[in-house]
Each structure stands twice: as structure tokens, then as C-alpha cells.
mmCIF file of C-alpha atoms in Angstrom:
data_model
loop_
_atom_site.group_PDB
_atom_site.id
_atom_site.type_symbol
_atom_site.label_atom_id
_atom_site.label_comp_id
_atom_site.label_asym_id
_atom_site.label_seq_id
_atom_site.Cartn_x
_atom_site.Cartn_y
_atom_site.Cartn_z
ATOM 1 C CA UNK X 1 36.776 -39.554 45.436
ATOM 2 C CA UNK X 2 34.446 -41.240 47.879
ATOM 3 C CA UNK X 3 31.869 -38.498 47.277
ATOM 4 C CA UNK X 4 31.732 -39.308 43.561
ATOM 5 C CA UNK X 5 31.363 -43.021 44.237
ATOM 6 C CA UNK X 6 28.480 -42.355 46.612
ATOM 7 C CA UNK X 7 26.884 -39.792 44.286
ATOM 8 C CA UNK X 8 27.037 -41.957 41.165
ATOM 9 C CA UNK X 9 26.025 -45.052 43.100
ATOM 10 C CA UNK X 10 22.990 -43.171 44.373
ATOM 11 C CA UNK X 11 22.214 -41.947 40.835
ATOM 12 C CA UNK X 12 22.495 -45.441 39.384
ATOM 13 C CA UNK X 13 20.320 -46.724 42.219
ATOM 14 C CA UNK X 14 17.599 -44.203 41.415
ATOM 15 C CA UNK X 15 17.660 -45.133 37.717
ATOM 16 C CA UNK X 16 17.616 -48.851 38.551
ATOM 17 C CA UNK X 17 14.804 -48.525 41.083
ATOM 18 C CA UNK X 18 12.656 -46.482 38.719
ATOM 19 C CA UNK X 19 13.181 -48.616 35.577
ATOM 20 C CA UNK X 20 14.447 -52.063 36.694
ATOM 21 C CA UNK X 21 16.250 -52.247 33.363
ATOM 22 C CA UNK X 22 19.975 -52.625 32.760
ATOM 23 C CA UNK X 23 19.454 -51.048 29.342
ATOM 24 C CA UNK X 24 18.318 -47.749 30.869
ATOM 25 C CA UNK X 25 21.090 -47.858 33.475
ATOM 26 C CA UNK X 26 23.586 -48.346 30.623
ATOM 27 C CA UNK X 27 22.094 -45.480 28.627
ATOM 28 C CA UNK X 28 22.220 -43.303 31.740
ATOM 29 C CA UNK X 29 25.881 -44.230 32.264
ATOM 30 C CA UNK X 30 26.764 -43.415 28.644
ATOM 31 C CA UNK X 31 24.934 -40.077 28.882
ATOM 32 C CA UNK X 32 27.019 -39.039 31.887
ATOM 33 C CA UNK X 33 30.116 -38.447 29.728
ATOM 34 C CA UNK X 34 28.670 -35.781 27.392
ATOM 35 C CA UNK X 35 26.720 -34.187 30.224
ATOM 36 C CA UNK X 36 29.940 -33.887 32.262
ATOM 37 C CA UNK X 37 31.701 -32.304 29.288
ATOM 38 C CA UNK X 38 28.831 -29.864 28.813
ATOM 39 C CA UNK X 39 28.898 -28.943 32.507
ATOM 40 C CA UNK X 40 32.653 -28.329 32.397
ATOM 41 C CA UNK X 41 32.333 -26.187 29.266
ATOM 42 C CA UNK X 42 29.461 -24.239 30.798
ATOM 43 C CA UNK X 43 31.450 -23.652 34.006
ATOM 44 C CA UNK X 44 34.471 -22.440 32.030
ATOM 45 C CA UNK X 45 32.312 -20.050 30.000
ATOM 46 C CA UNK X 46 30.659 -18.719 33.161
ATOM 47 C CA UNK X 47 34.086 -18.004 34.682
ATOM 48 C CA UNK X 48 35.181 -16.145 31.534
ATOM 49 C CA UNK X 49 31.927 -14.165 31.535
ATOM 50 C CA UNK X 50 32.366 -13.225 35.204
ATOM 51 C CA UNK X 51 35.918 -12.010 34.528
ATOM 52 C CA UNK X 52 34.647 -9.942 31.611
ATOM 53 C CA UNK X 53 31.841 -8.420 33.694
ATOM 54 C CA UNK X 54 34.279 -7.700 36.522
ATOM 55 C CA UNK X 55 36.619 -5.911 34.109
ATOM 56 C CA UNK X 56 33.758 -3.863 32.663
ATOM 57 C CA UNK X 57 32.466 -2.930 36.100
ATOM 58 C CA UNK X 58 35.939 -1.788 37.145
ATOM 59 C CA UNK X 59 36.249 0.175 33.920
ATOM 60 C CA UNK X 60 32.902 1.921 34.385
ATOM 61 C CA UNK X 61 33.287 2.550 38.116
ATOM 62 C CA UNK X 62 36.913 3.664 37.925
ATOM 63 C CA UNK X 63 36.785 5.373 34.553
ATOM 64 C CA UNK X 64 38.730 8.420 35.793
ATOM 65 C CA UNK X 65 41.552 6.178 37.027
ATOM 66 C CA UNK X 66 41.699 4.362 33.686
ATOM 67 C CA UNK X 67 41.905 7.648 31.784
ATOM 68 C CA UNK X 68 44.573 8.894 34.198
ATOM 69 C CA UNK X 69 46.632 5.761 33.519
ATOM 70 C CA UNK X 70 46.228 6.296 29.761
ATOM 71 C CA UNK X 71 47.385 9.923 30.097
ATOM 72 C CA UNK X 72 50.410 8.864 32.175
ATOM 73 C CA UNK X 73 51.269 6.240 29.563
ATOM 74 C CA UNK X 74 51.106 8.863 26.813
ATOM 75 C CA UNK X 75 53.321 11.205 28.881
ATOM 76 C CA UNK X 76 55.903 8.444 29.321
ATOM 77 C CA UNK X 77 55.831 7.728 25.587
ATOM 78 C CA UNK X 78 56.363 11.438 24.804
ATOM 79 C CA UNK X 79 59.234 11.594 27.314
ATOM 80 C CA UNK X 80 60.907 8.557 25.738
ATOM 81 C CA UNK X 81 60.461 9.984 22.237
ATOM 82 C CA UNK X 82 61.995 13.318 23.320
ATOM 83 C CA UNK X 83 64.896 11.522 25.010
ATOM 84 C CA UNK X 84 65.474 9.465 21.863
ATOM 85 C CA UNK X 85 65.428 12.580 19.669
ATOM 86 C CA UNK X 86 67.873 14.392 21.992
ATOM 87 C CA UNK X 87 70.187 11.378 21.988
ATOM 88 C CA UNK X 88 70.174 11.184 18.187
ATOM 89 C CA UNK X 89 70.971 14.913 17.934
ATOM 90 C CA UNK X 90 73.815 14.645 20.493
ATOM 91 C CA UNK X 91 75.343 11.626 18.720
ATOM 92 C CA UNK X 92 75.208 13.415 15.356
ATOM 93 C CA UNK X 93 76.928 16.514 16.832
ATOM 94 C CA UNK X 94 79.811 14.414 18.173
ATOM 95 C CA UNK X 95 80.417 12.674 14.849
#
């Protein structure tokens, strides 16, 4: 918290010393709100972009592992389908 007070106090001081006008200091203060929102949005988008690039790099570098996982998933799905079909046949034979 103290860092922000010092930082903004220093910023206001620079604007005041360069313009000597309360009007420009007020305009600078009002402009801080949208610029903060833009910076937060930009930071959030950069984080999403980095996650996307990280996923793509893992996918391209470990492509064989990804395909192996897909094949194992398909094998599990086939096993479950066969087990379901066998169960349905066994239940129908008992009835």
C-alpha cells in the first residue's frame, strides 16, 4: 500500500512540477482509472495467451504422448462398450 502512495505521489509531483496547473493534475488523476483498467485487461490477455502458447508447445513437442493418450482413451471406450454389450446379452439370457 505504501508503494502505491509513494508511486502516485511521485507521479502527481511530476505532473504538478511540469505544468503547475491543478487542471492538468486533475485530468491526469481521472486518466489513471481507464489506464489501470486497460493495463489489467492487457495483463489478463497476456496470461491467457501464454497458457495457450504453453499448451501448443506441449502438444507439438509431446505429440506422440498426446496420440498415445488418445489411443488409450479409445481402447477404454471400446472395452466399456464390449462390457456393456456382454452385460446386456447376459441379462437377456437370464430373463
